[in-house]
Short mmCIF file of C-alpha atoms in Angstrom, two decimals:
data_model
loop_
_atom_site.label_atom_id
_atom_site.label_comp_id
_atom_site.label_asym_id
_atom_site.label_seq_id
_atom_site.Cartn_x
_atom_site.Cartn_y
_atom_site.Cartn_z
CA UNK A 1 128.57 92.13 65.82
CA UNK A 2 126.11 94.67 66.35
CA UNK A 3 122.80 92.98 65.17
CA UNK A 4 123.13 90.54 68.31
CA UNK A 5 123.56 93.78 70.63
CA UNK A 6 120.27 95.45 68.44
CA UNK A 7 118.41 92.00 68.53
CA UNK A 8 118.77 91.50 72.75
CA UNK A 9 117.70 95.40 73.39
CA UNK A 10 114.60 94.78 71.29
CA UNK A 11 113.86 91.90 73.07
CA UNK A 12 114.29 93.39 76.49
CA UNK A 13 112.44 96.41 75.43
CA UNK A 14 109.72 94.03 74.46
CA UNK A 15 109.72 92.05 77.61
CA UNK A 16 109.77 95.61 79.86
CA UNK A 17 106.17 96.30 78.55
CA UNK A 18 104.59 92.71 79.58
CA UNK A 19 105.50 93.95 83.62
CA UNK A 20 101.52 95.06 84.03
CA UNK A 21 100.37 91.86 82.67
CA UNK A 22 98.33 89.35 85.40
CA UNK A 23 99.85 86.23 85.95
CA UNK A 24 99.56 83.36 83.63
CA UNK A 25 97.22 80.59 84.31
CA UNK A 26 99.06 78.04 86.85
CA UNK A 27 101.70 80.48 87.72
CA UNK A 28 100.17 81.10 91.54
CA UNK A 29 97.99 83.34 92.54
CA UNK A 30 97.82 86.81 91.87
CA UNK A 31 98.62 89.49 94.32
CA UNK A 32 96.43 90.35 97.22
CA UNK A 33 94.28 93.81 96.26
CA UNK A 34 95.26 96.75 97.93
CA UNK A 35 92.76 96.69 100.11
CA UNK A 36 94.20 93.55 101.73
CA UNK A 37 96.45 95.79 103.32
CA UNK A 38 93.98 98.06 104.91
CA UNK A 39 94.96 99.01 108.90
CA UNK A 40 93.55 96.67 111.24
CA UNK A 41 93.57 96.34 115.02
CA UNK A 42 97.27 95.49 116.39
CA UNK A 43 98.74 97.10 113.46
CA UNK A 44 101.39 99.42 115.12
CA UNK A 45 101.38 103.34 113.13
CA UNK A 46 103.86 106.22 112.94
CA UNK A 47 102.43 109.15 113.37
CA UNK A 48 103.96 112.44 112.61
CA UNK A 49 101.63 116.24 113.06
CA UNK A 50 104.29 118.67 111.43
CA UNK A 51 105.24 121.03 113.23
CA UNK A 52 103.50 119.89 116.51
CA UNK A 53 106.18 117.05 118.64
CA UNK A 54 102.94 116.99 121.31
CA UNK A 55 100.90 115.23 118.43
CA UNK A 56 104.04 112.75 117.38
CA UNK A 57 104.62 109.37 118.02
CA UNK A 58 103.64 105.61 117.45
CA UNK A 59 100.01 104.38 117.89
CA UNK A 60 98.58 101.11 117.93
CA UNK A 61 95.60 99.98 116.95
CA UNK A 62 92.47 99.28 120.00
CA UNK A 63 90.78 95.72 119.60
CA UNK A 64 87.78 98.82 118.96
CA UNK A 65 89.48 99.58 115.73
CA UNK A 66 90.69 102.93 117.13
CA UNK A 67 93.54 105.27 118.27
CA UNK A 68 93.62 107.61 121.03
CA UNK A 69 94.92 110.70 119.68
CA UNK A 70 95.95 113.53 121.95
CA UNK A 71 93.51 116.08 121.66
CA UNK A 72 90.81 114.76 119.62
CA UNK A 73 90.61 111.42 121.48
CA UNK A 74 89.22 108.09 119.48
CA UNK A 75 89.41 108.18 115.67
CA UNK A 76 88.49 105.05 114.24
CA UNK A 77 91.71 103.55 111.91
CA UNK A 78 90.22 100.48 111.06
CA UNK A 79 89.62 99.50 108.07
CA UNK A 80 91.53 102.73 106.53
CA UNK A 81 94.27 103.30 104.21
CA UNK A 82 96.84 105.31 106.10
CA UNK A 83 96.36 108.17 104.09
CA UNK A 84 92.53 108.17 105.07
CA UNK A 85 93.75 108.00 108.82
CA UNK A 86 95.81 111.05 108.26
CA UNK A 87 92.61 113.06 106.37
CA UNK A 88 90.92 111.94 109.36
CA UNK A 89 93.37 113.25 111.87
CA UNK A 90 93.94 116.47 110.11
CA UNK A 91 90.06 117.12 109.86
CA UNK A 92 89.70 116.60 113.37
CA UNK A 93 92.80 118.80 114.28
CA UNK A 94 91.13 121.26 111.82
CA UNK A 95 88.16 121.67 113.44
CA UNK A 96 89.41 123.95 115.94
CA UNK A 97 92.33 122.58 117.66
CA UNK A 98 94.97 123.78 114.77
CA UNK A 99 95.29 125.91 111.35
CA UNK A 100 96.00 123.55 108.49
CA UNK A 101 97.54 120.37 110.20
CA UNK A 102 99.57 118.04 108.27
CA UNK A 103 99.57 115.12 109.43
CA UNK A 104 101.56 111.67 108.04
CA UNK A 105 100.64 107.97 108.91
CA UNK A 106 102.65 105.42 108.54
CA UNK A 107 103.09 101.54 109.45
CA UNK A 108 105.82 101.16 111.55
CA UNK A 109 104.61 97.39 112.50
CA UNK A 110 101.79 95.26 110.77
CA UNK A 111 99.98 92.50 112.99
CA UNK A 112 101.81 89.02 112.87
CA UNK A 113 100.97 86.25 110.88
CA UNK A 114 100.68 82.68 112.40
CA UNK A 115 102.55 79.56 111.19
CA UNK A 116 100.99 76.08 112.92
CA UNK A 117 100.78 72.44 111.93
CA UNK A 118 103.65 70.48 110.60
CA UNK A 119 106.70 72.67 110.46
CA UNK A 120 109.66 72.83 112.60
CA UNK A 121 109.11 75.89 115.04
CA UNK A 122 105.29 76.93 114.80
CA UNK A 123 104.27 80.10 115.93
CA UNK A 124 103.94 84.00 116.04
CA UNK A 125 106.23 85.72 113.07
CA UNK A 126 106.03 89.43 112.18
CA UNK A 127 104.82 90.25 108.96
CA UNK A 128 106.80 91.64 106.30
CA UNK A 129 105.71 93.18 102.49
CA UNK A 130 105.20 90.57 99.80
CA UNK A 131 105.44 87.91 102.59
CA UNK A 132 104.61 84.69 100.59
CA UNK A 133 103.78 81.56 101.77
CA UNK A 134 107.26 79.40 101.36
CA UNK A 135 108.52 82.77 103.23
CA UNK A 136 106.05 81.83 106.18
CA UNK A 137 107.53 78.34 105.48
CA UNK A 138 110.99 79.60 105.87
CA UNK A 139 110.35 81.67 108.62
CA UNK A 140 109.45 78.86 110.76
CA UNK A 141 112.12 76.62 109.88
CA UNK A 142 110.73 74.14 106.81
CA UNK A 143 108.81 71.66 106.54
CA UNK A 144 108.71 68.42 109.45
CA UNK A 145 109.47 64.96 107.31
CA UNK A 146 105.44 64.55 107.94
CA UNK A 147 104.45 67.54 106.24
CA UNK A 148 101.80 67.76 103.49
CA UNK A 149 103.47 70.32 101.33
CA UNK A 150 101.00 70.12 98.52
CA UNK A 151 97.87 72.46 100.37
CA UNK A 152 98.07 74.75 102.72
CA UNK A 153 94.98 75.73 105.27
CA UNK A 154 94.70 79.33 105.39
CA UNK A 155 92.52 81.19 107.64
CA UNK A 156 92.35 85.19 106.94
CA UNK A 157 92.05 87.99 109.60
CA UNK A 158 88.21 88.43 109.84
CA UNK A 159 87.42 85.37 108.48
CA UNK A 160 84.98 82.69 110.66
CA UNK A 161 86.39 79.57 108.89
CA UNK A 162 89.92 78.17 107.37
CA UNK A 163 90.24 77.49 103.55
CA UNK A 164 92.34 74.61 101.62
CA UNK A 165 93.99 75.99 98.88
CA UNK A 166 96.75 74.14 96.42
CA UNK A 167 100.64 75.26 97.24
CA UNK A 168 101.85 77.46 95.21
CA UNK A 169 105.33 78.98 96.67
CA UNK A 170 104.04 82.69 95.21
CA UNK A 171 100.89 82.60 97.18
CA UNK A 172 100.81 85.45 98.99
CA UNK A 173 100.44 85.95 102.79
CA UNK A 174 98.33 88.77 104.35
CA UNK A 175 98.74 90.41 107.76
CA UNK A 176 96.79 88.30 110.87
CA UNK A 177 96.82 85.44 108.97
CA UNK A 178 96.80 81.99 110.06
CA UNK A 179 98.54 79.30 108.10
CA UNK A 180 98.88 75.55 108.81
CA UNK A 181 99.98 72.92 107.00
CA UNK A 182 98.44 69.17 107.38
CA UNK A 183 99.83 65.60 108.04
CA UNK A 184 100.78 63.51 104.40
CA UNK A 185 99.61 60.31 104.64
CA UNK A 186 101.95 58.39 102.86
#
């Protein structure tokens, strides 16, 4: 009775160290860096200077790529990690405004992602972490009866031009992106 107990905790044990494998060839795509995720305009922050309730509260991000800041007025965000936004604050709170700021950034909303084409109610949904692309799907409420639901058109934040890619339901979906889904033709 207890080899079957011995042989299934081996087994799991074995299967627990495959977790930081990549993805198999034709299982879907592999996650998006984390870079994907770096702060963009729209993207709503949370920002919290300790001590200090003046220099507290939510931010969002300027078409510009910036926040105003009490005190030390634009600092870019752009393109940033949040912890690089709150080196950035702190620096500039630093340099003579206070004594060792600590300051925290965090994402309280990211931009929305865009669902168009043939699905039921096309349109503006907030974006959520891991987001995947039959999420997006379910978010707007499946599929039409005319949908293609082999390729998706996807269109990233920043990028000029959409791109047709295969559907794969573990695709993942990025903030400010654009997804829409063609006609079938038979």
């Amino acid at each position: 009775m207890k080899w079957p107990m011995q042989i299934a905790l081996a087994g799991a044990l074995a299967l627990g160290g495959c977790s930081g494998q990549t993805p198999l060839a034709g299982s879907g795509a592999a996650p998006p860096p984390a870079a994907a995720f770096s702060l963009s305009p729209g993207d709503k922050l949370k920002i919290a200077t300790y001590g200090e309730e003046a220099l507290t509260g939510e931010f969002e991000i300027s078409p510009a790529g910036t926040i105003a800041f009490p005190l030390i007025g634009d600092v870019k965000a752009a393109g940033l990690q949040p912890e690089e936004l709150s080196k950035a604050i702190e620096a500039k709170l630093g340099d003579g405004y206070l004594l060792e700021p600590r300051v925290t950034v965090q994402v309280a909303n990211f931009r929305p992602v865009y669902v168009l084409g043939e699905v039921n109610k096309p349109g503006e949904y907030p974006y959520t972490q891991g987001l995947t692309i039959r999420g997006a799907v379910a978010k707007a409420d499946g599929f039409t009866y005319r949908a293609n639901e082999k390729r998706v058109f996807l269109k990233r934040a920043g990028e000029a031009d959409e791109r047709v890619y295969p559907m794969t339901a573990d695709f993942p979906v990025l903030p400010g992106d654009t997804i829409r889904f063609g006609e079938r033709y038979f």
